[in-house]
Amino acid sequence: MFNLKLISSWIPFVTSVVASEVLATEFSRNVSTCPGYELQNLEENQFGLTAKLSLAGPACNAFGIDISNLTIQVTYETTSRLHVNIFDTAQKQFTIPEEVISRPDPPTSSFVNSSDLVFNYQSSPFAFWITRRTEGPETSVPLFDTRMQSLPPTPINNLTPNGTNISLDGFPLVFENQYLQLTSALPFDTNIYGLGEAVASSGFRRDVGTGKTGGTVQTMWARNIADPVDGNMYGSHPFYMEHRFNESTNTSQSHGVFLMSSAGSDILLLTPPSSNVSLIQYRTIGGVLDFYFFSGPDPKSVVEQYGETIGTPAWVPAWGFGFHLCRWGYPDINETKAQVENMRAADIPLEVMWNDIDLYHALRDFTSDPVSFPAEEMRSFIRELAENDQKYIPILDAALPKLTNATDIYHPYTKGAELDTFVKNPDGSEYIGQVWPGYTVFPDWFSNTTQDWWTEALLNWSLSGIEFSGIWLDMNEIASFCTGSCGTGANLSNTTVDHIFPGNPGNPVLDYPECYDSSVWGPSGNVSINGTLTFGCDPAISSSAPTSKRDFVNEEPLAVQSSEDFDVNTPPYAIHNGFGPLSNMTLATNATHAGGLFDLEVHNMWGMMEEKATHLALQQVQPGKRPFIIARSTFPSTGKWAGHWLGDNFSRWQYIRFVIPGVLQYQMFQIPLVGADACGFNGNTDEELCNRWMQLAAFTPFFRNHNERGAISQEPYRWDSVAEASRTAIATRYSLLPYWYTLFANASTQGTPPVRALFFEFPDEPDLFSIDTQFLIGRDILVTPVLSPNVSTVDAILPGGDNVVWRDFYTHDVVSPTVGNVVTLPAPLGHINVHVRDQSAILLHAEPAYTIEKTRQGPFSLLCSVGSNGQAFGSAFIDDGISDPPGDNTTITFTVSNNTLRINPVGAFHIAPMLQEITVLGIPDPENRNVSVQGRPLTWTYFGNLRKLSITNTSIDLNEPQVIEWM
């Protein structure tokens, strides 16, 4: 799977640094005396340039050993992508190998003189800045600018982003073996998005430090933690988009910046006091400075250009857009089956049933408990689901049990040990952690044998009776409940872990729903008593999140030693990891992968590499079918292999407000299949919160309800109001499936984000730049959920001003703003506001059914919202919804102009369902004129108050071009 010669070539840097030099060096931990670099030996070529960078003075050894000789390569890869790579000339620092993340093909034509971006530099001290060609280097504000003169004077002390004390000693380029620093000036209070994964208190727009909160410290170190606010968590994505508004022209432009690095790092967004510029600073503890710049110039283009670099998302099977149900705490197959039966009895569509770790025998991957989940009964249950067009997904955790007893039979470990597939200690022994099944080992994705072993384990699991349709990858940050390789001297036959599951004696989940006062209302916890609502506080004040009962914080100090030649375990610069020492609650940083790689350098990629291996395995286990994988830890290119859920959130109003920023963030990261656990995972939800959350989740790409053991049950049938709201929202979701499916086809082929912040479509409206309480699905559907308790209305911005007409998706009424672009919309419990944009044509399923398959077999309808120019346009991508790779397909375009709708299909896929209904909004009364298709009269009704033409019983064949006229 990997070239071990290539991998081993990275290692000599770790071992070649003279031990006495490292040990004798007193690190200054201050970069103010760092000399920077001088550019020499510049060579230009048809694709860009290369040059040498030499240390410009005595080494400062701030947090490591300064590397004297660097190389810079600048490549104009396309007209919109510029690659700037600064690396050690000896190439001993770790870089992400092509076998892990493939890069775009090298350019074959020169873009040096035609690129949208221009690389500018000064030789001494070396600095560079990126400008737009159309604006010129002298007149424009650079997109990225590392010159000292562009940055505020230093030192700057006592900055407090995220409540963290930060000092800026200086801004030289620092390139050491264990510390790299690069700083760029930004326009004051600019709009930055991305840099994740983050539950940011500032929302989708990142805090650059011009307000009271002081800025952002975004730490890149994958961590097993329940959705912390402003802390590092599951994923690492060093990519951001900046959106700049020009007040003199009232226009905007966007660009993107991506650092291709897996190194642990802090990325700072700051605005020092009295500074007229903001800044971004990268502080990494290894690797190289491998930057890609994307010119945009609009938000969607930036995201697409990023997708061209790291890979566009995997194709999603059509059934993946259905409603999914799970909980940690279905104790056996009977309870799991009961949920399926109860959902059907309540007539709430259920597409996919899941099981958490309750499924396992002795909490071991690739098993099912012989008593509570007998394999043959599971096989029958899963096949019964399949007969009803439903699916089944089980969980896979990242750790496997370590066997010590010869009578203990567990093939995945035995075979893995035989094939040498597990992560090692530096001495070559198995690295042993501790997770659910006790003492554990961890797959090493850099080993040449691991892929085949993983594929075999998945195949055997399926053959044993767990005939899964997809896989859920959890705890792949990677999680371990002890510090370091904790098996030395331990009783490895002890399979117990020092924790108590939530809901078990000693660890009950007793917290009342948020803002419920039992001293006033009694012990019921009901959302209303005798007709009076019981919610009684400000959720913004009450919402500090407790520690999840699924996460276990080890407060013991890190008891490990540094290696002889390289400070692997305690890098001199301490990034702001929320767990403190980098090895806490995960693999130790000196855990060793094939080829001698330390986990310090590849930690952030482990989850993505598991996702890639699982995707490739499913293509073997289920040939011809699209893999469906939902995973927790993510990294650039994860979207090629898997989707993501937003982690172990909380049943609080604060966390429903984090859903939209989280979904928007992952659209940028090319992982569009994303959603949050509806109603919350940790703690106890209540009827109102679950009602609102199920509605919101129905309009996010991945739609699952999931909660923890011991909490109250929150399946949507548990409350009548939630059941009704869910039925309505799911029906709307399923009717929109052709629209969703087309958006995801565009994502897979072009990288276009399916879900969009409002300013993605309306980039020149500054009022939208920080809006993350509403969102767009594609360009045409505006969603405005209720995110607060005890309300029956919601304020919405209607973007586009006088140039756009928004109509209610359900009633087709035109909605007009009351003040500026803001309108107050009715939002009684059970209703989510959805609006459709004019000049749109949206293909719908006319008869949403219980499952996606049944829905896809039913007839279509078409909704056209005509603009003031009399025009509308839309398209729909249709195929079989499952084939991998995608096979025959047909794209239908719908064009309205001059009182005529033209339908034009192109492609080889045969579309069986007919177009049954057509609704055209925003047109004059046809009066006594004919409404016809291909000259054949149609049945129609006109609603004057809505300017709506309703055409029914059309039975139009979508495999042939069609012309519908109202003349």
Tab-separated table of N, CA, C and O in Angstrom, residues 883-948:
chain	number	residue	atom	x	y	z
A	883	SER	N	-24.811	2.698	-7.962
A	883	SER	CA	-23.671	2.097	-8.656
A	883	SER	C	-22.362	2.785	-8.321
A	883	SER	O	-22.282	4.017	-8.224
A	884	ASP	N	-21.316	1.958	-8.159
A	884	ASP	CA	-19.968	2.443	-7.902
A	884	ASP	C	-19.011	1.697	-8.809
A	884	ASP	O	-18.867	0.475	-8.679
A	885	PRO	N	-18.372	2.389	-9.758
A	885	PRO	CA	-18.513	3.820	-10.032
A	885	PRO	C	-19.857	4.125	-10.683
A	885	PRO	O	-20.513	3.212	-11.201
A	886	PRO	N	-20.274	5.402	-10.629
A	886	PRO	CA	-21.564	5.745	-11.243
A	886	PRO	C	-21.606	5.336	-12.701
A	886	PRO	O	-20.616	5.463	-13.434
A	887	GLY	N	-22.763	4.833	-13.105
A	887	GLY	CA	-22.920	4.364	-14.473
A	887	GLY	C	-23.730	5.337	-15.308
A	887	GLY	O	-23.548	6.557	-15.237
A	888	ASP	N	-24.641	4.777	-16.096
A	888	ASP	CA	-25.482	5.623	-16.941
A	888	ASP	C	-26.230	6.643	-16.101
A	888	ASP	O	-26.685	6.351	-14.989
A	889	ASN	N	-26.364	7.830	-16.644
A	889	ASN	CA	-27.100	8.894	-15.966
A	889	ASN	C	-27.723	9.802	-16.996
A	889	ASN	O	-27.335	9.798	-18.171
A	890	THR	N	-28.679	10.563	-16.538
A	890	THR	CA	-29.337	11.561	-17.383
A	890	THR	C	-29.452	12.867	-16.610
A	890	THR	O	-29.840	12.858	-15.439
A	891	THR	N	-29.097	13.951	-17.256
A	891	THR	CA	-29.292	15.281	-16.686
A	891	THR	C	-30.395	15.976	-17.460
A	891	THR	O	-30.329	16.091	-18.695
A	892	ILE	N	-31.404	16.410	-16.725
A	892	ILE	CA	-32.541	17.110	-17.338
A	892	ILE	C	-32.418	18.591	-17.013
A	892	ILE	O	-32.201	18.969	-15.850
A	893	THR	N	-32.534	19.429	-18.010
A	893	THR	CA	-32.587	20.867	-17.782
A	893	THR	C	-34.014	21.366	-17.992
A	893	THR	O	-34.733	20.880	-18.870
A	894	PHE	N	-34.388	22.309	-17.149
A	894	PHE	CA	-35.717	22.920	-17.203
A	894	PHE	C	-35.522	24.415	-17.407
A	894	PHE	O	-34.890	25.078	-16.576
A	895	THR	N	-36.064	24.942	-18.501
A	895	THR	CA	-35.880	26.350	-18.839
A	895	THR	C	-37.230	26.988	-19.115
A	895	THR	O	-38.004	26.478	-19.939
A	896	VAL	N	-37.506	28.078	-18.398
A	896	VAL	CA	-38.743	28.824	-18.611
A	896	VAL	C	-38.406	30.180	-19.210
A	896	VAL	O	-37.558	30.911	-18.673
A	897	SER	N	-39.037	30.506	-20.302
A	897	SER	CA	-38.950	31.846	-20.900
A	897	SER	C	-40.066	31.979	-21.920
A	897	SER	O	-40.502	30.981	-22.519
A	898	ASN	N	-40.536	33.194	-22.091
A	898	ASN	CA	-41.566	33.477	-23.097
A	898	ASN	C	-42.769	32.559	-22.970
A	898	ASN	O	-43.246	31.989	-23.961
A	899	ASN	N	-43.259	32.387	-21.730
A	899	ASN	CA	-44.446	31.580	-21.472
A	899	ASN	C	-44.297	30.130	-21.934
A	899	ASN	O	-45.282	29.481	-22.291
A	900	THR	N	-43.068	29.661	-21.896
A	900	THR	CA	-42.785	28.304	-22.372
A	900	THR	C	-41.814	27.619	-21.424
A	900	THR	O	-40.815	28.210	-20.994
A	901	LEU	N	-42.120	26.375	-21.076
A	901	LEU	CA	-41.212	25.528	-20.307
A	901	LEU	C	-40.637	24.479	-21.246
A	901	LEU	O	-41.383	23.722	-21.867
A	902	ARG	N	-39.328	24.464	-21.352
A	902	ARG	CA	-38.655	23.457	-22.168
A	902	ARG	C	-37.932	22.470	-21.268
A	902	ARG	O	-37.178	22.868	-20.369
A	903	ILE	N	-38.174	21.199	-21.504
A	903	ILE	CA	-37.546	20.120	-20.747
A	903	ILE	C	-36.626	19.368	-21.692
A	903	ILE	O	-37.074	18.862	-22.732
A	904	ASN	N	-35.344	19.297	-21.338
A	904	ASN	CA	-34.375	18.688	-22.246
A	904	ASN	C	-33.506	17.680	-21.491
A	904	ASN	O	-32.611	18.063	-20.730
A	905	PRO	N	-33.754	16.371	-21.679
A	905	PRO	CA	-32.909	15.351	-21.044
A	905	PRO	C	-31.714	14.998	-21.926
A	905	PRO	O	-31.840	14.892	-23.146
A	906	VAL	N	-30.554	14.803	-21.263
A	906	VAL	CA	-29.353	14.375	-21.974
A	906	VAL	C	-28.726	13.248	-21.166
A	906	VAL	O	-28.386	13.431	-19.994
A	907	GLY	N	-28.575	12.073	-21.771
A	907	GLY	CA	-27.958	10.955	-21.080
A	907	GLY	C	-28.617	9.648	-21.436
A	907	GLY	O	-29.639	9.591	-22.141
A	908	ALA	N	-28.038	8.553	-20.920
A	908	ALA	CA	-28.470	7.211	-21.297
A	908	ALA	C	-29.304	6.512	-20.243
A	908	ALA	O	-29.790	5.398	-20.486
A	909	PHE	N	-29.475	7.118	-19.066
A	909	PHE	CA	-30.250	6.450	-18.026
A	909	PHE	C	-31.743	6.605	-18.306
A	909	PHE	O	-32.237	7.716	-18.558
A	910	HIS	N	-32.475	5.498	-18.247
A	910	HIS	CA	-33.912	5.551	-18.503
A	910	HIS	C	-34.658	5.939	-17.236
A	910	HIS	O	-34.488	5.311	-16.181
A	911	ILE	N	-35.478	6.969	-17.334
A	911	ILE	CA	-36.240	7.488	-16.199
A	911	ILE	C	-37.646	6.920	-16.277
A	911	ILE	O	-38.434	7.280	-17.160
A	912	ALA	N	-37.966	6.016	-15.342
A	912	ALA	CA	-39.265	5.349	-15.406
A	912	ALA	C	-40.417	6.219	-14.913
A	912	ALA	O	-41.474	6.269	-15.560
A	913	PRO	N	-40.289	6.912	-13.769
A	913	PRO	CA	-41.434	7.702	-13.289
A	913	PRO	C	-41.761	8.859	-14.229
A	913	PRO	O	-40.878	9.436	-14.865
A	914	MET	N	-43.034	9.182	-14.280
A	914	MET	CA	-43.501	10.278	-15.121
A	914	MET	C	-43.522	11.584	-14.333
A	914	MET	O	-43.571	11.593	-13.093
A	915	LEU	N	-43.507	12.687	-15.080
A	915	LEU	CA	-43.740	14.002	-14.477
A	915	LEU	C	-45.239	14.194	-14.373
A	915	LEU	O	-45.939	14.299	-15.381
A	916	GLN	N	-45.750	14.218	-13.136
A	916	GLN	CA	-47.184	14.181	-12.885
A	916	GLN	C	-47.806	15.568	-12.740
A	916	GLN	O	-48.941	15.799	-13.130
A	917	GLU	N	-47.029	16.499	-12.169
A	917	GLU	CA	-47.576	17.832	-11.872
A	917	GLU	C	-46.537	18.895	-12.200
A	917	GLU	O	-45.341	18.675	-12.038
A	918	ILE	N	-47.018	20.060	-12.614
A	918	ILE	CA	-46.153	21.215	-12.846
A	918	ILE	C	-46.804	22.421	-12.178
A	918	ILE	O	-47.994	22.699	-12.394
A	919	THR	N	-46.033	23.128	-11.378
A	919	THR	CA	-46.495	24.368	-10.759
A	919	THR	C	-45.580	25.494	-11.216
A	919	THR	O	-44.350	25.399	-11.085
A	920	VAL	N	-46.171	26.541	-11.772
A	920	VAL	CA	-45.405	27.692	-12.244
A	920	VAL	C	-45.878	28.908	-11.464
A	920	VAL	O	-47.065	29.277	-11.512
A	921	LEU	N	-44.961	29.532	-10.733
A	921	LEU	CA	-45.279	30.685	-9.894
A	921	LEU	C	-44.769	31.966	-10.546
A	921	LEU	O	-43.712	31.974	-11.183
A	922	GLY	N	-45.526	33.037	-10.341
A	922	GLY	CA	-45.064	34.343	-10.774
A	922	GLY	C	-45.377	34.687	-12.208
A	922	GLY	O	-44.658	35.478	-12.827
A	923	ILE	N	-46.468	34.122	-12.768
A	923	ILE	CA	-46.813	34.410	-14.157
A	923	ILE	C	-48.224	34.990	-14.226
A	923	ILE	O	-49.042	34.761	-13.341
A	924	PRO	N	-48.521	35.730	-15.295
A	924	PRO	CA	-49.877	36.259	-15.461
A	924	PRO	C	-50.877	35.153	-15.739
A	924	PRO	O	-50.517	34.044	-16.133
A	925	ASP	N	-52.147	35.467	-15.584
A	925	ASP	CA	-53.239	34.529	-15.851
A	925	ASP	C	-53.263	34.175	-17.342
A	925	ASP	O	-53.332	35.072	-18.197
A	926	PRO	N	-53.183	32.886	-17.683
A	926	PRO	CA	-53.298	32.510	-19.104
A	926	PRO	C	-54.664	32.818	-19.682
A	926	PRO	O	-54.847	32.753	-20.907
A	927	GLU	N	-55.627	33.136	-18.811
A	927	GLU	CA	-56.996	33.420	-19.213
A	927	GLU	C	-57.531	32.285	-20.070
A	927	GLU	O	-57.548	31.138	-19.655
A	928	ASN	N	-57.969	32.565	-21.269
A	928	ASN	CA	-58.570	31.522	-22.093
A	928	ASN	C	-57.589	30.887	-23.071
A	928	ASN	O	-57.978	30.178	-23.993
A	929	ARG	N	-56.304	31.196	-22.856
A	929	ARG	CA	-55.311	30.619	-23.760
A	929	ARG	C	-55.055	29.154	-23.426
A	929	ARG	O	-55.355	28.686	-22.343
A	930	ASN	N	-54.468	28.476	-24.365
A	930	ASN	CA	-54.203	27.054	-24.197
A	930	ASN	C	-52.986	26.815	-23.314
A	930	ASN	O	-52.003	27.559	-23.348
A	931	VAL	N	-53.059	25.748	-22.534
A	931	VAL	CA	-51.897	25.216	-21.829
A	931	VAL	C	-51.697	23.818	-22.388
A	931	VAL	O	-52.597	22.965	-22.296
A	932	SER	N	-50.525	23.576	-22.980
A	932	SER	CA	-50.358	22.321	-23.709
A	932	SER	C	-48.919	21.824	-23.593
A	932	SER	O	-47.989	22.583	-23.308
A	933	VAL	N	-48.763	20.516	-23.828
A	933	VAL	CA	-47.457	19.906	-23.961
A	933	VAL	C	-47.388	19.257	-25.332
A	933	VAL	O	-48.251	18.436	-25.685
A	934	GLN	N	-46.386	19.655	-26.096
A	934	GLN	CA	-46.233	19.167	-27.465
A	934	GLN	C	-47.541	19.314	-28.231
A	934	GLN	O	-47.907	18.471	-29.053
A	935	GLY	N	-48.275	20.403	-27.940
A	935	GLY	CA	-49.542	20.666	-28.604
A	935	GLY	C	-50.736	19.969	-28.007
A	935	GLY	O	-51.880	20.234	-28.403
A	936	ARG	N	-50.531	19.069	-27.060
A	936	ARG	CA	-51.630	18.339	-26.414
A	936	ARG	C	-52.149	19.141	-25.231
A	936	ARG	O	-51.373	19.521	-24.356
A	937	PRO	N	-53.470	19.440	-25.172
A	937	PRO	CA	-54.025	20.243	-24.076
A	937	PRO	C	-53.822	19.560	-22.721
A	937	PRO	O	-53.871	18.333	-22.601
A	938	LEU	N	-53.591	20.399	-21.700
A	938	LEU	CA	-53.381	19.911	-20.344
A	938	LEU	C	-54.439	20.483	-19.415
A	938	LEU	O	-55.026	21.540	-19.674
A	939	THR	N	-54.666	19.752	-18.303
A	939	THR	CA	-55.592	20.228	-17.280
A	939	THR	C	-54.870	21.224	-16.382
A	939	THR	O	-53.796	20.917	-15.852
A	940	TRP	N	-55.456	22.410	-16.199
A	940	TRP	CA	-54.764	23.428	-15.427
A	940	TRP	C	-55.739	24.282	-14.631
A	940	TRP	O	-56.927	24.388	-14.933
A	941	THR	N	-55.175	24.881	-13.580
A	941	THR	CA	-55.913	25.830	-12.738
A	941	THR	C	-54.997	27.008	-12.448
A	941	THR	O	-53.795	26.827	-12.237
A	942	TYR	N	-55.593	28.210	-12.423
A	942	TYR	CA	-54.798	29.402	-12.126
A	942	TYR	C	-55.301	30.024	-10.830
A	942	TYR	O	-56.507	30.203	-10.640
A	943	PHE	N	-54.357	30.335	-9.929
A	943	PHE	CA	-54.676	30.973	-8.646
A	943	PHE	C	-54.146	32.406	-8.691
A	943	PHE	O	-52.936	32.649	-8.554
A	944	GLY	N	-55.073	33.338	-8.891
A	944	GLY	CA	-54.679	34.717	-9.130
A	944	GLY	C	-53.940	35.349	-7.975
A	944	GLY	O	-53.014	36.141	-8.172
A	945	ASN	N	-54.353	35.036	-6.733
A	945	ASN	CA	-53.695	35.670	-5.586
A	945	ASN	C	-52.243	35.255	-5.444
A	945	ASN	O	-51.430	35.961	-4.842
A	946	LEU	N	-51.888	34.114	-6.020
A	946	LEU	CA	-50.519	33.620	-5.950
A	946	LEU	C	-49.783	33.758	-7.287
A	946	LEU	O	-48.596	33.434	-7.354
A	947	ARG	N	-50.501	34.191	-8.320
A	947	ARG	CA	-49.950	34.215	-9.682
A	947	ARG	C	-49.366	32.845	-10.006
A	947	ARG	O	-48.256	32.693	-10.490
A	948	LYS	N	-50.197	31.831	-9.760
A	948	LYS	CA	-49.752	30.439	-9.792
A	948	LYS	C	-50.547	29.642	-10.804
A	948	LYS	O	-51.782	29.618	-10.762
